[in-house]
């Protein structure tokens, strides 16, 4: 690694450290809206049980998401985003 690249990386790490310690503010903050799980399920026309099964989660987990007690994370969140964007094709793909 050449000195220029190393110095850029070092500066980035120092800036991140300052942000974490509250000494600096981030240049940009990206926020993602929480998925509206009930609205997404409604688009599919599926019951809670069928939709939960399709996503590979328990009905209770789905209920917690829909009622705002919990929020989906990781792969479940990504899958919900896909279903929201194109319910017809997402369901077709998931049904195999």
mmCIF file of C-alpha atoms in Angstrom:
data_model
loop_
_atom_site.group_PDB
_atom_site.id
_atom_site.type_symbol
_atom_site.label_atom_id
_atom_site.label_comp_id
_atom_site.label_asym_id
_atom_site.label_seq_id
_atom_site.Cartn_x
_atom_site.Cartn_y
_atom_site.Cartn_z
ATOM 1 C CA UNK A 1 0.000 0.000 0.000
ATOM 2 C CA UNK A 2 1.396 3.384 -0.899
ATOM 3 C CA UNK A 3 1.639 6.256 1.564
ATOM 4 C CA UNK A 4 -1.179 8.265 -0.033
ATOM 5 C CA UNK A 5 -3.742 5.482 0.334
ATOM 6 C CA UNK A 6 -2.558 4.714 3.856
ATOM 7 C CA UNK A 7 -2.872 8.360 4.896
ATOM 8 C CA UNK A 8 -6.421 8.554 3.467
ATOM 9 C CA UNK A 9 -7.426 5.438 5.382
ATOM 10 C CA UNK A 10 -5.841 6.722 8.582
ATOM 11 C CA UNK A 11 -7.668 10.041 8.232
ATOM 12 C CA UNK A 12 -10.982 8.198 7.699
ATOM 13 C CA UNK A 13 -10.446 6.116 10.832
ATOM 14 C CA UNK A 14 -9.598 9.221 12.840
ATOM 15 C CA UNK A 15 -12.734 10.987 11.573
ATOM 16 C CA UNK A 16 -14.884 7.957 12.461
ATOM 17 C CA UNK A 17 -13.344 7.897 15.940
ATOM 18 C CA UNK A 18 -14.193 11.577 16.392
ATOM 19 C CA UNK A 19 -17.802 10.942 15.331
ATOM 20 C CA UNK A 20 -18.140 8.007 17.731
ATOM 21 C CA UNK A 21 -16.707 10.071 20.603
ATOM 22 C CA UNK A 22 -19.076 12.953 19.793
ATOM 23 C CA UNK A 23 -16.267 15.346 18.883
ATOM 24 C CA UNK A 24 -17.377 15.613 15.225
ATOM 25 C CA UNK A 25 -20.659 15.287 13.409
ATOM 26 C CA UNK A 26 -21.193 12.930 10.512
ATOM 27 C CA UNK A 27 -21.193 14.535 7.078
ATOM 28 C CA UNK A 28 -24.239 12.524 6.113
ATOM 29 C CA UNK A 29 -26.718 10.357 7.947
ATOM 30 C CA UNK A 30 -28.774 7.777 6.110
ATOM 31 C CA UNK A 31 -32.039 6.691 7.671
ATOM 32 C CA UNK A 32 -34.254 3.911 6.402
ATOM 33 C CA UNK A 33 -37.963 3.866 7.109
ATOM 34 C CA UNK A 34 -39.265 0.888 9.040
ATOM 35 C CA UNK A 35 -41.275 -1.429 6.788
ATOM 36 C CA UNK A 36 -45.053 -1.267 7.151
ATOM 37 C CA UNK A 37 -45.435 -5.014 7.586
ATOM 38 C CA UNK A 38 -49.225 -5.094 7.764
ATOM 39 C CA UNK A 39 -49.540 -2.982 4.606
ATOM 40 C CA UNK A 40 -47.081 -5.258 2.809
ATOM 41 C CA UNK A 41 -49.007 -8.365 3.880
ATOM 42 C CA UNK A 42 -52.271 -6.748 2.813
ATOM 43 C CA UNK A 43 -50.830 -6.212 -0.683
ATOM 44 C CA UNK A 44 -50.323 -9.957 -0.958
ATOM 45 C CA UNK A 45 -53.846 -10.837 0.168
ATOM 46 C CA UNK A 46 -52.465 -13.536 2.484
ATOM 47 C CA UNK A 47 -53.520 -14.304 6.032
ATOM 48 C CA UNK A 48 -51.051 -13.780 8.858
ATOM 49 C CA UNK A 49 -50.427 -17.515 9.086
ATOM 50 C CA UNK A 50 -49.720 -17.946 5.360
ATOM 51 C CA UNK A 51 -47.581 -14.818 5.140
ATOM 52 C CA UNK A 52 -45.550 -15.789 8.213
ATOM 53 C CA UNK A 53 -45.009 -19.253 6.759
ATOM 54 C CA UNK A 54 -43.924 -17.769 3.450
ATOM 55 C CA UNK A 55 -41.358 -15.545 5.206
ATOM 56 C CA UNK A 56 -40.156 -18.396 7.412
ATOM 57 C CA UNK A 57 -41.127 -16.762 10.706
ATOM 58 C CA UNK A 58 -43.671 -17.630 13.351
ATOM 59 C CA UNK A 59 -47.131 -16.089 13.300
ATOM 60 C CA UNK A 60 -46.328 -14.520 16.662
ATOM 61 C CA UNK A 61 -43.246 -12.805 15.196
ATOM 62 C CA UNK A 62 -45.340 -11.439 12.346
ATOM 63 C CA UNK A 63 -47.946 -10.173 14.826
ATOM 64 C CA UNK A 64 -45.207 -8.403 16.809
ATOM 65 C CA UNK A 65 -43.964 -6.726 13.627
ATOM 66 C CA UNK A 66 -47.449 -5.663 12.575
ATOM 67 C CA UNK A 67 -48.253 -4.246 16.010
ATOM 68 C CA UNK A 68 -44.938 -2.390 16.276
ATOM 69 C CA UNK A 69 -43.628 -4.296 19.294
ATOM 70 C CA UNK A 70 -40.669 -5.497 17.240
ATOM 71 C CA UNK A 71 -39.077 -4.587 13.920
ATOM 72 C CA UNK A 72 -37.841 -7.024 11.291
ATOM 73 C CA UNK A 73 -34.089 -7.085 10.761
ATOM 74 C CA UNK A 74 -31.581 -8.586 8.378
ATOM 75 C CA UNK A 75 -32.851 -11.004 5.733
ATOM 76 C CA UNK A 76 -36.486 -10.657 6.847
ATOM 77 C CA UNK A 77 -36.334 -6.910 6.319
ATOM 78 C CA UNK A 78 -34.785 -7.376 2.867
ATOM 79 C CA UNK A 79 -37.409 -9.955 1.924
ATOM 80 C CA UNK A 80 -40.209 -7.629 3.038
ATOM 81 C CA UNK A 81 -38.745 -4.876 0.883
ATOM 82 C CA UNK A 82 -38.773 -7.224 -2.115
ATOM 83 C CA UNK A 83 -42.366 -8.318 -1.459
ATOM 84 C CA UNK A 84 -43.393 -4.675 -1.058
ATOM 85 C CA UNK A 85 -41.782 -3.673 -4.362
ATOM 86 C CA UNK A 86 -43.257 -6.513 -6.446
ATOM 87 C CA UNK A 87 -45.691 -8.736 -4.521
ATOM 88 C CA UNK A 88 -46.769 -10.779 -7.528
ATOM 89 C CA UNK A 89 -43.317 -11.873 -8.632
ATOM 90 C CA UNK A 90 -41.980 -12.200 -5.076
ATOM 91 C CA UNK A 91 -44.803 -14.570 -4.128
ATOM 92 C CA UNK A 92 -44.368 -16.499 -7.349
ATOM 93 C CA UNK A 93 -40.648 -16.942 -6.621
ATOM 94 C CA UNK A 94 -41.229 -17.897 -2.994
ATOM 95 C CA UNK A 95 -43.896 -20.456 -3.845
ATOM 96 C CA UNK A 96 -41.352 -22.168 -6.085
#
